[in-house]
PDB file of C-alpha atoms in Angstrom:
ATOM      1  CA  UNK A 654     130.982 117.949  80.014  1.00 56.00           C
ATOM      2  CA  UNK A 655     127.709 115.893  80.649  1.00 63.00           C
ATOM      3  CA  UNK A 656     128.126 112.356  81.483  1.00 71.00           C
ATOM      4  CA  UNK A 657     125.727 110.025  79.506  1.00 79.00           C
ATOM      5  CA  UNK A 658     123.819 107.176  81.506  1.00 79.00           C
ATOM      6  CA  UNK A 659     123.805 104.070  80.071  1.00 89.00           C
ATOM      7  CA  UNK A 660     120.994 101.605  81.191  1.00 92.00           C
ATOM      8  CA  UNK A 661     120.323  98.146  80.466  1.00 95.00           C
ATOM      9  CA  UNK A 662     116.503  97.511  80.616  1.00 95.00           C
ATOM     10  CA  UNK A 663     115.411  94.863  82.541  1.00 95.00           C
ATOM     11  CA  UNK A 664     111.430  94.828  82.994  1.00 97.00           C
ATOM     12  CA  UNK A 665     108.672  97.275  82.712  1.00 97.00           C
ATOM     13  CA  UNK A 666     104.885  97.520  83.851  1.00 98.00           C
ATOM     14  CA  UNK A 667     102.375 100.047  84.101  1.00 98.00           C
ATOM     15  CA  UNK A 668      99.455 100.983  86.428  1.00 98.00           C
ATOM     16  CA  UNK A 669      96.219 102.652  86.007  1.00 98.00           C
ATOM     17  CA  UNK A 670      93.813 104.497  87.913  1.00 98.00           C
ATOM     18  CA  UNK A 671      91.128 106.162  86.516  1.00 97.00           C
ATOM     19  CA  UNK A 672      88.647 106.636  89.519  1.00 96.00           C
ATOM     20  CA  UNK A 673      90.641 108.606  91.861  1.00 93.00           C
ATOM     21  CA  UNK A 674      90.375 107.658  95.856  1.00 90.00           C
ATOM     22  CA  UNK A 675      87.304 105.286  95.396  1.00 94.00           C
ATOM     23  CA  UNK A 676      87.458 102.837  92.991  1.00 97.00           C
ATOM     24  CA  UNK A 677      89.830 100.267  91.448  1.00 98.00           C
ATOM     25  CA  UNK A 678      93.446 100.694  90.571  1.00 98.00           C
ATOM     26  CA  UNK A 679      94.783  97.951  88.443  1.00 98.00           C
ATOM     27  CA  UNK A 680      97.744  96.501  86.172  1.00 98.00           C
ATOM     28  CA  UNK A 681      96.658  95.588  82.851  1.00 97.00           C
ATOM     29  CA  UNK A 682      96.215  91.685  82.696  1.00 95.00           C
ATOM     30  CA  UNK A 683      97.542  91.642  86.404  1.00 96.00           C
ATOM     31  CA  UNK A 684      96.360  92.839  89.842  1.00 97.00           C
ATOM     32  CA  UNK A 685      93.549  94.815  90.665  1.00 98.00           C
ATOM     33  CA  UNK A 686      92.808  96.475  93.829  1.00 98.00           C
ATOM     34  CA  UNK A 687      90.010  98.101  95.257  1.00 98.00           C
ATOM     35  CA  UNK A 688      90.744 101.695  96.825  1.00 98.00           C
ATOM     36  CA  UNK A 689      89.180 103.620  99.174  1.00 97.00           C
ATOM     37  CA  UNK A 690      89.878 107.179 101.242  1.00 95.00           C
ATOM     38  CA  UNK A 691      91.947 106.362 104.182  1.00 93.00           C
ATOM     39  CA  UNK A 692      90.096 108.265 106.504  1.00 93.00           C
ATOM     40  CA  UNK A 693      86.859 106.762 105.533  1.00 92.00           C
ATOM     41  CA  UNK A 694      85.479 103.383 106.822  1.00 87.00           C
ATOM     42  CA  UNK A 695      84.871 101.677 103.564  1.00 92.00           C
ATOM     43  CA  UNK A 696      86.892  98.338 102.264  1.00 93.00           C
ATOM     44  CA  UNK A 697      89.886  98.928 100.221  1.00 97.00           C
ATOM     45  CA  UNK A 698      93.572  99.995 100.183  1.00 98.00           C
ATOM     46  CA  UNK A 699      95.297 103.215  99.654  1.00 98.00           C
ATOM     47  CA  UNK A 700      98.519 104.848  98.584  1.00 98.00           C
ATOM     48  CA  UNK A 701     100.016 104.569 101.923  1.00 98.00           C
ATOM     49  CA  UNK A 702      99.399 100.884 102.311  1.00 98.00           C
ATOM     50  CA  UNK A 703     100.764  99.958  98.645  1.00 98.00           C
ATOM     51  CA  UNK A 704     103.710 102.377  99.080  1.00 98.00           C
ATOM     52  CA  UNK A 705     104.623 100.430 102.341  1.00 98.00           C
ATOM     53  CA  UNK A 706     103.901  97.185 100.442  1.00 98.00           C
ATOM     54  CA  UNK A 707     106.320  98.153  97.752  1.00 98.00           C
ATOM     55  CA  UNK A 708     108.962  99.181  99.986  1.00 98.00           C
ATOM     56  CA  UNK A 709     108.883  96.265 102.370  1.00 98.00           C
ATOM     57  CA  UNK A 710     109.012  93.819  99.531  1.00 98.00           C
ATOM     58  CA  UNK A 711     111.859  95.701  97.893  1.00 98.00           C
ATOM     59  CA  UNK A 712     114.053  95.774 101.126  1.00 98.00           C
ATOM     60  CA  UNK A 713     113.085  92.352 102.067  1.00 98.00           C
ATOM     61  CA  UNK A 714     114.103  91.203  98.557  1.00 98.00           C
ATOM     62  CA  UNK A 715     117.226  93.115  98.876  1.00 98.00           C
ATOM     63  CA  UNK A 716     117.939  91.854 102.343  1.00 98.00           C
ATOM     64  CA  UNK A 717     117.487  88.199 101.251  1.00 97.00           C
ATOM     65  CA  UNK A 718     120.352  88.802  98.133  1.00 97.00           C
ATOM     66  CA  UNK A 719     122.329  90.475 100.755  1.00 97.00           C
ATOM     67  CA  UNK A 720     121.886  87.775 103.322  1.00 97.00           C
ATOM     68  CA  UNK A 721     122.613  84.704 100.474  1.00 96.00           C
ATOM     69  CA  UNK A 722     125.664  86.557  99.313  1.00 97.00           C
ATOM     70  CA  UNK A 723     127.116  86.326 102.664  1.00 96.00           C
ATOM     71  CA  UNK A 724     125.936  82.568 103.432  1.00 96.00           C
ATOM     72  CA  UNK A 725     122.834  83.303 105.385  1.00 95.00           C
ATOM     73  CA  UNK A 726     119.455  81.845 104.944  1.00 94.00           C
ATOM     74  CA  UNK A 727     116.716  84.591 104.754  1.00 94.00           C
ATOM     75  CA  UNK A 728     115.687  85.998 108.020  1.00 95.00           C
ATOM     76  CA  UNK A 729     115.372  89.733 107.618  1.00 97.00           C
ATOM     77  CA  UNK A 730     111.879  90.762 108.699  1.00 98.00           C
ATOM     78  CA  UNK A 731     110.804  94.451 107.239  1.00 98.00           C
ATOM     79  CA  UNK A 732     108.075  96.347 108.446  1.00 98.00           C
ATOM     80  CA  UNK A 733     107.236  99.555 106.892  1.00 98.00           C
ATOM     81  CA  UNK A 734     105.043 102.456 108.521  1.00 98.00           C
ATOM     82  CA  UNK A 735     103.637 105.361 106.477  1.00 98.00           C
ATOM     83  CA  UNK A 736     101.827 108.131 108.163  1.00 98.00           C
ATOM     84  CA  UNK A 737      99.934 110.831 106.536  1.00 97.00           C
ATOM     85  CA  UNK A 738     100.416 114.386 108.079  1.00 97.00           C
ATOM     86  CA  UNK A 739      99.131 117.838 107.309  1.00 96.00           C
ATOM     87  CA  UNK A 740     101.405 120.791 107.981  1.00 92.00           C
ATOM     88  CA  UNK A 741     101.718 124.153 106.315  1.00 92.00           C
ATOM     89  CA  UNK A 742     103.477 122.036 103.050  1.00 91.00           C
ATOM     90  CA  UNK A 743     100.230 120.452 102.444  1.00 96.00           C
ATOM     91  CA  UNK A 744      99.707 116.651 102.858  1.00 97.00           C
ATOM     92  CA  UNK A 745     102.767 114.447 103.260  1.00 97.00           C
ATOM     93  CA  UNK A 746     103.684 110.815 103.779  1.00 98.00           C
ATOM     94  CA  UNK A 747     106.319 110.134 106.631  1.00 98.00           C
ATOM     95  CA  UNK A 748     108.024 106.604 105.563  1.00 98.00           C
ATOM     96  CA  UNK A 749     109.878 104.527 108.169  1.00 98.00           C
ATOM     97  CA  UNK A 750     111.389 101.086 107.426  1.00 98.00           C
ATOM     98  CA  UNK A 751     111.996  99.002 110.644  1.00 98.00           C
ATOM     99  CA  UNK A 752     114.295  95.765 110.078  1.00 98.00           C
ATOM    100  CA  UNK A 753     114.704  92.967 112.144  1.00 97.00           C
ATOM    101  CA  UNK A 754     117.480  90.305 111.471  1.00 97.00           C
ATOM    102  CA  UNK A 755     117.396  87.567 114.074  1.00 94.00           C
ATOM    103  CA  UNK A 756     120.362  85.223 114.659  1.00 86.00           C
ATOM    104  CA  UNK A 757     122.648  88.019 114.016  1.00 90.00           C
ATOM    105  CA  UNK A 758     124.879  90.788 115.807  1.00 93.00           C
ATOM    106  CA  UNK A 759     123.354  94.143 116.064  1.00 92.00           C
ATOM    107  CA  UNK A 760     126.634  95.784 114.130  1.00 95.00           C
ATOM    108  CA  UNK A 761     126.105  92.838 111.151  1.00 96.00           C
ATOM    109  CA  UNK A 762     122.301  93.867 111.002  1.00 97.00           C
ATOM    110  CA  UNK A 763     123.311  97.422 110.639  1.00 97.00           C
ATOM    111  CA  UNK A 764     125.846  96.517 107.693  1.00 98.00           C
ATOM    112  CA  UNK A 765     123.399  94.492 105.724  1.00 98.00           C
ATOM    113  CA  UNK A 766     120.576  97.226 106.248  1.00 98.00           C
ATOM    114  CA  UNK A 767     123.194  99.881 105.266  1.00 98.00           C
ATOM    115  CA  UNK A 768     123.564  97.789 101.850  1.00 98.00           C
ATOM    116  CA  UNK A 769     120.115  97.251 101.400  1.00 98.00           C
ATOM    117  CA  UNK A 770     119.363 100.776 101.668  1.00 97.00           C
ATOM    118  CA  UNK A 771     121.848 101.707  98.960  1.00 97.00           C
ATOM    119  CA  UNK A 772     120.601  98.830  96.597  1.00 98.00           C
ATOM    120  CA  UNK A 773     116.994  98.728  96.860  1.00 98.00           C
ATOM    121  CA  UNK A 774     115.527 100.668  93.860  1.00 98.00           C
ATOM    122  CA  UNK A 775     112.437 101.608  95.978  1.00 98.00           C
ATOM    123  CA  UNK A 776     114.841 103.120  99.052  1.00 98.00           C
ATOM    124  CA  UNK A 777     116.702 104.770  96.392  1.00 98.00           C
ATOM    125  CA  UNK A 778     113.791 106.404  94.995  1.00 98.00           C
ATOM    126  CA  UNK A 779     113.034 107.993  98.421  1.00 98.00           C
ATOM    127  CA  UNK A 780     116.255 108.476 100.031  1.00 97.00           C
ATOM    128  CA  UNK A 781     116.276 112.321  99.067  1.00 95.00           C
ATOM    129  CA  UNK A 782     112.659 112.980 100.234  1.00 97.00           C
ATOM    130  CA  UNK A 783     113.464 114.022 103.574  1.00 96.00           C
ATOM    131  CA  UNK A 784     110.765 112.043 105.139  1.00 97.00           C
ATOM    132  CA  UNK A 785     112.153 108.624 104.807  1.00 98.00           C
ATOM    133  CA  UNK A 786     113.937 106.640 107.669  1.00 98.00           C
ATOM    134  CA  UNK A 787     115.711 103.261 108.047  1.00 98.00           C
ATOM    135  CA  UNK A 788     115.946 101.768 111.611  1.00 97.00           C
ATOM    136  CA  UNK A 789     117.449  98.217 112.674  1.00 97.00           C
ATOM    137  CA  UNK A 790     115.343  96.982 115.776  1.00 96.00           C
ATOM    138  CA  UNK A 791     116.306  94.222 117.993  1.00 92.00           C
ATOM    139  CA  UNK A 792     112.603  93.620 118.676  1.00 91.00           C
ATOM    140  CA  UNK A 793     109.349  95.056 116.806  1.00 93.00           C
ATOM    141  CA  UNK A 794     108.211  95.970 120.199  1.00 86.00           C
ATOM    142  CA  UNK A 795     110.744  97.981 121.616  1.00 67.00           C
TER     143      UNK A 795
ATOM    144  CA  UNK B 139     118.149 128.794 113.950  1.00 56.00           C
ATOM    145  CA  UNK B 140     116.395 125.256 113.306  1.00 63.00           C
ATOM    146  CA  UNK B 141     112.833 125.688 111.857  1.00 70.00           C
ATOM    147  CA  UNK B 142     110.621 123.235 113.778  1.00 79.00           C
ATOM    148  CA  UNK B 143     107.979 121.415 111.915  1.00 79.00           C
ATOM    149  CA  UNK B 144     104.557 120.970 113.158  1.00 89.00           C
ATOM    150  CA  UNK B 145     102.540 118.018 111.838  1.00 92.00           C
ATOM    151  CA  UNK B 146      98.861 117.078 112.336  1.00 95.00           C
ATOM    152  CA  UNK B 147      98.730 113.384 112.292  1.00 94.00           C
ATOM    153  CA  UNK B 148      96.154 112.249 109.678  1.00 95.00           C
ATOM    154  CA  UNK B 149      96.358 108.222 109.169  1.00 97.00           C
ATOM    155  CA  UNK B 150      99.029 105.765 109.771  1.00 97.00           C
ATOM    156  CA  UNK B 151      99.374 101.922 108.303  1.00 98.00           C
ATOM    157  CA  UNK B 152     102.076  99.176 108.495  1.00 98.00           C
ATOM    158  CA  UNK B 153     103.216  96.965 105.647  1.00 98.00           C
ATOM    159  CA  UNK B 154     105.160  93.705 106.366  1.00 98.00           C
ATOM    160  CA  UNK B 155     107.272  91.467 104.520  1.00 98.00           C
ATOM    161  CA  UNK B 156     109.235  88.664 105.710  1.00 97.00           C
ATOM    162  CA  UNK B 157     109.419  86.468 102.818  1.00 96.00           C
ATOM    163  CA  UNK B 158     111.667  88.378 100.147  1.00 93.00           C
ATOM    164  CA  UNK B 159     111.091  88.271  96.558  1.00 90.00           C
ATOM    165  CA  UNK B 160     108.842  85.212  96.724  1.00 94.00           C
ATOM    166  CA  UNK B 161     105.941  84.923  99.137  1.00 97.00           C
ATOM    167  CA  UNK B 162     103.303  87.368 100.559  1.00 98.00           C
ATOM    168  CA  UNK B 163     103.421  90.910 101.821  1.00 98.00           C
ATOM    169  CA  UNK B 164     100.605  92.083 103.865  1.00 98.00           C
ATOM    170  CA  UNK B 165      98.942  94.763 105.876  1.00 98.00           C
ATOM    171  CA  UNK B 166      97.837  93.599 109.534  1.00 97.00           C
ATOM    172  CA  UNK B 167      94.063  93.100 109.248  1.00 95.00           C
ATOM    173  CA  UNK B 168      94.016  94.272 105.626  1.00 96.00           C
ATOM    174  CA  UNK B 169      95.258  93.732 102.147  1.00 97.00           C
ATOM    175  CA  UNK B 170      97.641  90.526 101.353  1.00 98.00           C
ATOM    176  CA  UNK B 171      99.432  89.992  97.989  1.00 98.00           C
ATOM    177  CA  UNK B 172     101.177  87.427  96.664  1.00 98.00           C
ATOM    178  CA  UNK B 173     104.637  88.771  95.484  1.00 98.00           C
ATOM    179  CA  UNK B 174     107.185  87.206  92.903  1.00 97.00           C
ATOM    180  CA  UNK B 175     110.145  88.237  91.091  1.00 95.00           C
ATOM    181  CA  UNK B 176     109.277  90.315  88.215  1.00 93.00           C
ATOM    182  CA  UNK B 177     111.657  88.108  85.719  1.00 93.00           C
ATOM    183  CA  UNK B 178     110.248  85.066  86.635  1.00 92.00           C
ATOM    184  CA  UNK B 179     107.298  83.602  85.230  1.00 87.00           C
ATOM    185  CA  UNK B 180     105.443  83.002  88.402  1.00 92.00           C
ATOM    186  CA  UNK B 181     101.753  84.415  89.566  1.00 94.00           C
ATOM    187  CA  UNK B 182     102.327  87.698  91.616  1.00 97.00           C
ATOM    188  CA  UNK B 183     102.737  91.460  92.050  1.00 98.00           C
ATOM    189  CA  UNK B 184     106.401  93.101  92.568  1.00 98.00           C
ATOM    190  CA  UNK B 185     107.579  96.218  94.143  1.00 98.00           C
ATOM    191  CA  UNK B 186     107.694  97.925  90.770  1.00 98.00           C
ATOM    192  CA  UNK B 187     103.346  97.381  90.541  1.00 98.00           C
ATOM    193  CA  UNK B 188     102.784  98.090  93.997  1.00 98.00           C
ATOM    194  CA  UNK B 189     104.955 101.377  93.449  1.00 98.00           C
ATOM    195  CA  UNK B 190     102.672 102.246  90.391  1.00 98.00           C
ATOM    196  CA  UNK B 191      99.451 101.479  91.858  1.00 98.00           C
ATOM    197  CA  UNK B 192     100.344 103.804  94.940  1.00 98.00           C
ATOM    198  CA  UNK B 193     101.314 106.481  92.884  1.00 98.00           C
ATOM    199  CA  UNK B 194      98.510 106.249  90.095  1.00 98.00           C
ATOM    200  CA  UNK B 195      96.031 106.403  93.051  1.00 98.00           C
ATOM    201  CA  UNK B 196      97.652 109.350  94.515  1.00 98.00           C
ATOM    202  CA  UNK B 197      97.821 111.379  91.819  1.00 98.00           C
ATOM    203  CA  UNK B 198      94.474 110.427  90.583  1.00 98.00           C
ATOM    204  CA  UNK B 199      92.578 111.337  93.710  1.00 98.00           C
ATOM    205  CA  UNK B 200      94.713 114.510  94.061  1.00 98.00           C
ATOM    206  CA  UNK B 201      93.574 115.662  90.604  1.00 98.00           C
ATOM    207  CA  UNK B 202      90.062 114.739  91.509  1.00 97.00           C
ATOM    208  CA  UNK B 203      90.536 117.119  94.233  1.00 97.00           C
ATOM    209  CA  UNK B 204      91.695 119.619  91.931  1.00 97.00           C
ATOM    210  CA  UNK B 205      88.957 118.916  89.499  1.00 97.00           C
ATOM    211  CA  UNK B 206      86.246 119.410  92.040  1.00 96.00           C
ATOM    212  CA  UNK B 207      87.714 122.610  93.578  1.00 97.00           C
ATOM    213  CA  UNK B 208      87.244 124.067  90.258  1.00 96.00           C
ATOM    214  CA  UNK B 209      84.113 122.912  89.270  1.00 96.00           C
ATOM    215  CA  UNK B 210      84.925 119.833  87.005  1.00 95.00           C
ATOM    216  CA  UNK B 211      83.883 116.159  87.376  1.00 94.00           C
ATOM    217  CA  UNK B 212      86.848 113.826  87.671  1.00 94.00           C
ATOM    218  CA  UNK B 213      87.713 112.896  84.389  1.00 95.00           C
ATOM    219  CA  UNK B 214      91.591 112.474  84.778  1.00 97.00           C
ATOM    220  CA  UNK B 215      93.101 109.228  83.846  1.00 98.00           C
ATOM    221  CA  UNK B 216      96.566 108.406  85.354  1.00 98.00           C
ATOM    222  CA  UNK B 217      99.016 105.778  83.952  1.00 98.00           C
ATOM    223  CA  UNK B 218     102.231 105.041  85.963  1.00 98.00           C
ATOM    224  CA  UNK B 219     104.976 103.288  83.972  1.00 98.00           C
ATOM    225  CA  UNK B 220     107.743 101.827  86.263  1.00 98.00           C
ATOM    226  CA  UNK B 221     111.065 100.293  84.296  1.00 98.00           C
ATOM    227  CA  UNK B 222     113.701  98.423  86.290  1.00 97.00           C
ATOM    228  CA  UNK B 223     117.131  99.211  84.570  1.00 97.00           C
ATOM    229  CA  UNK B 224     120.737  98.107  85.366  1.00 96.00           C
ATOM    230  CA  UNK B 225     123.628 100.510  85.349  1.00 92.00           C
ATOM    231  CA  UNK B 226     126.768 101.216  87.113  1.00 92.00           C
ATOM    232  CA  UNK B 227     124.565 102.343  89.974  1.00 91.00           C
ATOM    233  CA  UNK B 228     123.058  98.962  90.616  1.00 96.00           C
ATOM    234  CA  UNK B 229     119.453  98.599  89.915  1.00 97.00           C
ATOM    235  CA  UNK B 230     117.071 101.517  89.206  1.00 97.00           C
ATOM    236  CA  UNK B 231     113.399 102.258  88.937  1.00 98.00           C
ATOM    237  CA  UNK B 232     112.552 104.662  86.429  1.00 98.00           C
ATOM    238  CA  UNK B 233     109.257 106.045  87.274  1.00 98.00           C
ATOM    239  CA  UNK B 234     106.736 108.246  84.408  1.00 98.00           C
ATOM    240  CA  UNK B 235     103.481 109.349  85.430  1.00 98.00           C
ATOM    241  CA  UNK B 236     101.101 109.905  81.931  1.00 98.00           C
ATOM    242  CA  UNK B 237      98.047 111.901  82.591  1.00 98.00           C
ATOM    243  CA  UNK B 238      95.157 112.482  80.228  1.00 97.00           C
ATOM    244  CA  UNK B 239      92.158 115.125  81.076  1.00 97.00           C
ATOM    245  CA  UNK B 240      89.632 114.481  78.213  1.00 94.00           C
ATOM    246  CA  UNK B 241      87.303 117.711  77.731  1.00 86.00           C
ATOM    247  CA  UNK B 242      90.045 120.222  78.670  1.00 90.00           C
ATOM    248  CA  UNK B 243      92.443 122.339  76.988  1.00 93.00           C
ATOM    249  CA  UNK B 244      96.034 121.120  77.130  1.00 92.00           C
ATOM    250  CA  UNK B 245      97.302 124.245  78.733  1.00 95.00           C
ATOM    251  CA  UNK B 246      94.521 123.977  81.491  1.00 96.00           C
ATOM    252  CA  UNK B 247      95.308 120.322  81.792  1.00 97.00           C
ATOM    253  CA  UNK B 248      99.116 120.982  82.554  1.00 97.00           C
ATOM    254  CA  UNK B 249      97.993 123.384  84.844  1.00 98.00           C
ATOM    255  CA  UNK B 250      96.001 120.905  87.096  1.00 98.00           C
ATOM    256  CA  UNK B 251      98.717 118.333  86.621  1.00 98.00           C
ATOM    257  CA  UNK B 252     101.281 120.853  87.782  1.00 98.00           C
ATOM    258  CA  UNK B 253      99.364 121.512  91.120  1.00 98.00           C
ATOM    259  CA  UNK B 254      98.730 117.768  91.453  1.00 98.00           C
ATOM    260  CA  UNK B 255     102.616 117.112  91.011  1.00 97.00           C
ATOM    261  CA  UNK B 256     103.183 119.305  94.315  1.00 97.00           C
ATOM    262  CA  UNK B 257     100.232 118.231  96.136  1.00 98.00           C
ATOM    263  CA  UNK B 258     100.058 114.346  95.696  1.00 98.00           C
ATOM    264  CA  UNK B 259     102.452 112.935  98.838  1.00 98.00           C
ATOM    265  CA  UNK B 260     103.577 110.024  96.797  1.00 98.00           C
ATOM    266  CA  UNK B 261     104.671 112.661  93.898  1.00 98.00           C
ATOM    267  CA  UNK B 262     106.382 114.614  96.619  1.00 98.00           C
ATOM    268  CA  UNK B 263     108.307 111.555  97.858  1.00 98.00           C
ATOM    269  CA  UNK B 264     109.733 110.973  94.161  1.00 98.00           C
ATOM    270  CA  UNK B 265     110.208 114.353  93.213  1.00 97.00           C
ATOM    271  CA  UNK B 266     113.916 114.701  94.400  1.00 95.00           C
ATOM    272  CA  UNK B 267     114.970 111.372  93.109  1.00 97.00           C
ATOM    273  CA  UNK B 268     116.027 112.184  89.736  1.00 96.00           C
ATOM    274  CA  UNK B 269     114.203 109.060  88.113  1.00 97.00           C
ATOM    275  CA  UNK B 270     110.602 110.592  88.242  1.00 98.00           C
ATOM    276  CA  UNK B 271     108.817 112.043  85.270  1.00 98.00           C
ATOM    277  CA  UNK B 272     105.283 113.595  85.168  1.00 98.00           C
ATOM    278  CA  UNK B 273     103.824 114.128  81.330  1.00 97.00           C
ATOM    279  CA  UNK B 274     100.546 115.347  80.368  1.00 97.00           C
ATOM    280  CA  UNK B 275      99.426 113.488  76.935  1.00 96.00           C
ATOM    281  CA  UNK B 276      96.394 114.380  74.662  1.00 92.00           C
ATOM    282  CA  UNK B 277      96.221 110.645  73.878  1.00 91.00           C
ATOM    283  CA  UNK B 278      97.853 107.521  75.486  1.00 93.00           C
ATOM    284  CA  UNK B 279      98.737 106.195  72.097  1.00 86.00           C
ATOM    285  CA  UNK B 280     100.827 109.151  71.254  1.00 67.00           C
TER     286      UNK B 280
END
């Protein structure tokens, strides 16, 4: 028996790119960004950076909600590293989210990050890719 | 026997968000974007839009490469729709990439889009999520 999924619709948006790697990507009546090839020294952002900005914001916002639910202020810092690599499978992005939550025990931070990983919609989209890792760090320089 | 994977490293970047849903997300020495809650009427972008910009640029750039390999100019237009929905699984993003390639038969467009889906790194990351769809359209108003 197929299980029907029920969704409550909350928000929708659309992003447009007609230019390819060199040009502009934009939200109608919203943000427009200049894009350029990551390996060329021309001004502009690229899919790697935009994905990193999306995931870091989603994880940070989700951690903020979890922190507040547990009586904490928002302390979590999120850094998302995106690498473009080439293999026999073609081009791939490897995505690592590193998270530091100051003034909290390591095990409490791990618990919060684990919850965030399962709740943040961008994290959920990436979780079956085989190219996504989440790390709790005590120090970003480690 | 484990198969070792060999990657040739091409590019890397990092995105940072310490603010959560209201504040700034940024690339060190690069793009900074104001972010805000998608359901609040405050200026700013959000993870949905940033993901849409990332995927639309990646798919458009990949289609551009495929078009050129086949002797075409870059004609493909990519629109990525991202919905935030709530269900018993919590919040999810549903992602649909709609692609129109003018001056090409529908079957040729389907062939190019299918190749792009398998080559674009952002598309590859989303392909196992169960929440990602790619559509070829003859007209965006259909």
